[in-house]
Amino acid sequence: ITGKSLREFAQENIYKPLGLTHTDFLPCRPDDKGYWVNTEKPVWAKYYKEGEEMTDVAPTEEQKNGQILWGQVHDPLARVMNGGISGNAGLFTTADDIAVICAMIQNGGSWNGKTIFSPATIKTMRTVPESLKEHGRALGWDSYSDYSGHKGDLLSRNTICHTGYTGTSIVIDQDNDLSIIILTNAVHPHDKSGMIRIYSLVSNAVAGAIIK
């Protein structure tokens, strides 16, 4: 509709208005085959020492050729077929930036004087359609599906959540005005970890600490 890529549209209409400085799809540059590789410093990365490990971009899984993916989306569909800009995976960010996004959602679509979504859109994002009640999924968010266990047992029924394959989780409890953000590195250097149990324990610990 806009004629712009997902990356361009999101930057102009979501990330920049919210003042997010560490959120983007491609923190690196492409090689001659179109793959996004770490041949130069990612746009926001810092190094312990120049040329050594980056502090602001987490590595993911070691590939068969021994390469560690660093600043490249882990999911092969997003990385290879979609060139790093994909709706299913590949957004790089930080806990601070995610906290702003969560605050905007909790605040009905607006934050710091900027309106990103209307209250009606936020309500739709949080509501499971009648035709999908048995699945428990809302628009872009999980409410009570079989995969929503990472939100724990103690948060309100109006809690929504979302996970990423590499070990990330967002839980937003509108009733308690609470967000829980977990960014782990569960596939580095090998994809052998399971995080759901840890997510749920953290959610329970946070929820159990709320005193009203």
Short mmCIF file of C-alpha atoms in Angstrom, two decimals:
data_model
loop_
_atom_site.label_atom_id
_atom_site.label_comp_id
_atom_site.label_asym_id
_atom_site.label_seq_id
_atom_site.Cartn_x
_atom_site.Cartn_y
_atom_site.Cartn_z
CA ILE A 1 0.00 0.00 0.00
CA THR A 2 2.74 2.48 0.95
CA GLY A 3 5.33 1.31 -1.58
CA LYS A 4 7.88 1.09 1.22
CA SER A 5 9.61 -1.91 2.72
CA LEU A 6 8.59 -3.19 6.15
CA ARG A 7 11.86 -1.80 7.47
CA GLU A 8 11.27 1.70 6.08
CA PHE A 9 7.64 1.83 7.14
CA ALA A 10 8.34 0.65 10.69
CA GLN A 11 11.22 3.10 11.11
CA GLU A 12 9.19 6.08 9.93
CA ASN A 13 5.91 5.27 11.69
CA ILE A 14 6.89 3.42 14.86
CA TYR A 15 10.55 3.43 15.86
CA LYS A 16 11.52 7.05 15.11
CA PRO A 17 8.35 8.62 16.57
CA LEU A 18 8.92 6.63 19.77
CA GLY A 19 12.56 7.67 19.92
CA LEU A 20 13.90 4.12 19.60
CA THR A 21 17.60 4.14 18.77
CA HIS A 22 18.42 0.41 18.85
CA THR A 23 15.60 -1.17 16.86
CA ASP A 24 16.04 -2.22 13.23
CA PHE A 25 16.00 -5.23 10.92
CA LEU A 26 19.48 -4.94 9.45
CA PRO A 27 22.29 -3.74 11.71
CA CYS A 28 24.89 -4.98 9.17
CA ARG A 29 25.43 -4.70 5.41
CA PRO A 30 24.94 -7.22 2.56
CA ASP A 31 27.66 -9.03 0.66
CA ASP A 32 27.64 -9.49 -3.13
CA LYS A 33 25.13 -12.34 -2.81
CA GLY A 34 22.67 -10.31 -0.83
CA TYR A 35 23.31 -11.96 2.54
CA TRP A 36 23.73 -9.65 5.48
CA VAL A 37 27.18 -10.28 6.89
CA ASN A 38 29.38 -8.85 9.60
CA THR A 39 32.05 -7.32 7.38
CA GLU A 40 31.54 -3.95 8.97
CA LYS A 41 30.36 -2.69 12.33
CA PRO A 42 26.59 -2.89 12.87
CA VAL A 43 24.97 0.50 13.09
CA TRP A 44 24.70 0.61 16.87
CA ALA A 45 27.23 -2.00 18.00
CA LYS A 46 30.16 -1.28 20.26
CA TYR A 47 33.23 -3.43 20.72
CA TYR A 48 35.25 -4.42 23.75
CA LYS A 49 38.20 -3.68 21.50
CA GLU A 50 38.00 -2.83 17.82
CA GLY A 51 37.68 -6.00 15.75
CA GLU A 52 36.72 -8.16 18.72
CA GLU A 53 33.37 -9.21 20.16
CA MET A 54 30.47 -6.79 19.92
CA THR A 55 28.74 -5.77 23.13
CA ASP A 56 25.39 -4.59 21.76
CA VAL A 57 24.56 -7.32 19.25
CA ALA A 58 24.13 -10.87 20.53
CA PRO A 59 25.51 -13.82 18.53
CA THR A 60 23.24 -16.74 17.74
CA GLU A 61 23.77 -20.24 16.37
CA GLU A 62 26.99 -21.61 14.93
CA GLN A 63 26.47 -22.69 11.31
CA LYS A 64 27.74 -25.89 9.68
CA ASN A 65 30.67 -23.98 8.19
CA GLY A 66 31.70 -22.76 11.64
CA GLN A 67 30.39 -19.22 11.17
CA ILE A 68 28.62 -17.66 14.14
CA LEU A 69 25.60 -15.60 13.11
CA TRP A 70 26.16 -12.14 14.57
CA GLY A 71 23.92 -9.27 13.61
CA GLN A 72 22.03 -11.56 11.24
CA VAL A 73 18.60 -12.99 11.82
CA HIS A 74 18.71 -16.61 12.98
CA ASP A 75 15.62 -17.79 11.10
CA PRO A 76 16.65 -19.01 7.60
CA LEU A 77 13.34 -17.98 6.02
CA ALA A 78 13.92 -14.41 7.10
CA ARG A 79 17.68 -14.41 6.53
CA VAL A 80 17.98 -16.15 3.16
CA MET A 81 14.60 -15.93 1.43
CA ASN A 82 13.59 -12.46 2.64
CA GLY A 83 17.01 -10.82 2.89
CA GLY A 84 16.73 -10.01 6.58
CA ILE A 85 13.52 -7.96 6.34
CA SER A 86 10.66 -10.24 7.26
CA GLY A 87 7.51 -10.14 9.32
CA ASN A 88 8.20 -13.48 10.98
CA ALA A 89 11.66 -12.81 12.47
CA GLY A 90 14.74 -10.62 12.36
CA LEU A 91 14.00 -7.49 14.35
CA PHE A 92 17.03 -6.49 16.44
CA THR A 93 16.39 -4.39 19.54
CA THR A 94 17.17 -3.89 23.24
CA ALA A 95 15.21 -4.22 26.47
CA ASP A 96 15.08 -0.43 26.79
CA ASP A 97 13.46 -0.02 23.37
CA ILE A 98 11.04 -2.87 23.98
CA ALA A 99 10.03 -1.24 27.28
CA VAL A 100 8.96 1.86 25.34
CA ILE A 101 6.90 -0.26 22.93
CA CYS A 102 5.25 -2.05 25.86
CA ALA A 103 4.53 1.26 27.59
CA MET A 104 2.93 2.56 24.40
CA ILE A 105 0.69 -0.52 24.22
CA GLN A 106 -0.21 -0.27 27.92
CA ASN A 107 -1.01 3.41 27.39
CA GLY A 108 -3.59 2.75 24.69
CA GLY A 109 -1.33 3.31 21.70
CA SER A 110 0.37 6.58 22.68
CA TRP A 111 3.63 7.42 24.41
CA ASN A 112 5.53 10.62 25.11
CA GLY A 113 3.07 12.68 23.09
CA LYS A 114 3.22 10.40 20.05
CA THR A 115 0.20 8.33 18.94
CA ILE A 116 1.25 5.16 17.16
CA PHE A 117 -1.99 3.16 17.31
CA SER A 118 -5.54 4.11 18.15
CA PRO A 119 -7.10 2.72 21.36
CA ALA A 120 -9.40 0.64 19.13
CA THR A 121 -6.37 -0.93 17.43
CA ILE A 122 -4.80 -1.78 20.79
CA LYS A 123 -8.07 -3.35 21.93
CA THR A 124 -8.16 -5.43 18.75
CA MET A 125 -4.56 -6.53 19.28
CA ARG A 126 -5.47 -7.76 22.76
CA THR A 127 -8.79 -9.45 21.88
CA VAL A 128 -9.11 -13.01 20.59
CA PRO A 129 -11.65 -13.02 17.72
CA GLU A 130 -14.81 -15.02 18.33
CA SER A 131 -13.99 -17.30 15.40
CA LEU A 132 -10.61 -18.14 16.96
CA LYS A 133 -11.62 -18.60 20.60
CA GLU A 134 -10.48 -22.22 20.59
CA HIS A 135 -6.99 -21.16 19.49
CA GLY A 136 -6.50 -18.37 22.03
CA ARG A 137 -4.55 -16.06 19.73
CA ALA A 138 -5.17 -12.38 19.14
CA LEU A 139 -3.77 -10.14 16.38
CA GLY A 140 -0.01 -10.67 16.70
CA TRP A 141 -0.24 -11.78 20.32
CA ASP A 142 -0.90 -14.94 22.26
CA SER A 143 -3.58 -14.85 24.95
CA TYR A 144 -4.24 -18.41 26.13
CA SER A 145 -3.07 -20.86 23.47
CA ASP A 146 -1.13 -24.01 24.32
CA TYR A 147 2.06 -21.99 23.80
CA SER A 148 1.28 -19.21 26.28
CA GLY A 149 2.69 -20.97 29.34
CA HIS A 150 5.61 -18.57 29.51
CA LYS A 151 3.34 -15.90 31.03
CA GLY A 152 3.13 -18.01 34.20
CA ASP A 153 0.19 -18.67 36.50
CA LEU A 154 -0.33 -15.47 38.51
CA LEU A 155 -0.97 -12.68 36.01
CA SER A 156 -4.43 -11.47 35.01
CA ARG A 157 -6.63 -13.08 32.36
CA ASN A 158 -6.07 -10.05 30.14
CA THR A 159 -2.36 -10.77 29.78
CA ILE A 160 -0.94 -11.07 26.26
CA CYS A 161 2.46 -12.47 25.34
CA HIS A 162 4.86 -13.20 22.51
CA THR A 163 8.06 -15.21 22.17
CA GLY A 164 10.98 -15.35 19.77
CA TYR A 165 12.73 -18.57 18.81
CA THR A 166 16.20 -17.49 19.91
CA GLY A 167 15.11 -16.98 23.52
CA THR A 168 13.05 -13.81 23.84
CA SER A 169 9.76 -13.14 25.57
CA ILE A 170 7.37 -10.24 26.12
CA VAL A 171 4.46 -10.42 28.55
CA ILE A 172 2.05 -7.50 28.96
CA ASP A 173 -0.53 -7.51 31.75
CA GLN A 174 -2.89 -4.60 31.13
CA ASP A 175 -4.80 -5.05 34.40
CA ASN A 176 -1.66 -4.81 36.54
CA ASP A 177 0.00 -2.21 34.27
CA LEU A 178 2.98 -4.52 33.99
CA SER A 179 5.35 -5.72 31.29
CA ILE A 180 7.96 -8.46 31.59
CA ILE A 181 10.77 -8.49 29.04
CA ILE A 182 13.25 -11.35 28.76
CA LEU A 183 16.07 -11.37 26.22
CA THR A 184 18.21 -14.50 26.39
CA ASN A 185 20.54 -16.19 23.94
CA ALA A 186 19.22 -19.75 23.94
CA VAL A 187 20.69 -20.83 20.59
CA HIS A 188 24.29 -19.74 21.14
CA PRO A 189 26.45 -21.45 20.20
CA HIS A 190 24.16 -24.45 19.65
CA ASP A 191 20.39 -24.75 19.48
CA LYS A 192 19.85 -27.08 22.43
CA SER A 193 18.13 -24.96 25.08
CA GLY A 194 14.52 -24.71 26.17
CA MET A 195 13.34 -21.50 27.81
CA ILE A 196 9.59 -21.88 28.45
CA ARG A 197 10.04 -23.10 32.02
CA ILE A 198 12.41 -20.25 32.85
CA TYR A 199 10.04 -17.71 31.30
CA SER A 200 7.15 -18.93 33.44
CA LEU A 201 9.25 -18.90 36.62
CA VAL A 202 10.33 -15.31 35.98
CA SER A 203 6.73 -14.27 35.28
CA ASN A 204 5.57 -15.90 38.50
CA ALA A 205 8.36 -14.22 40.48
CA VAL A 206 7.46 -10.79 39.10
CA ALA A 207 3.72 -11.28 39.56
CA GLY A 208 4.24 -12.59 43.09
CA ALA A 209 6.21 -9.46 44.01
CA ILE A 210 3.31 -7.11 43.18
CA ILE A 211 1.68 -5.68 46.30
CA LYS A 212 -1.41 -3.52 45.86
#
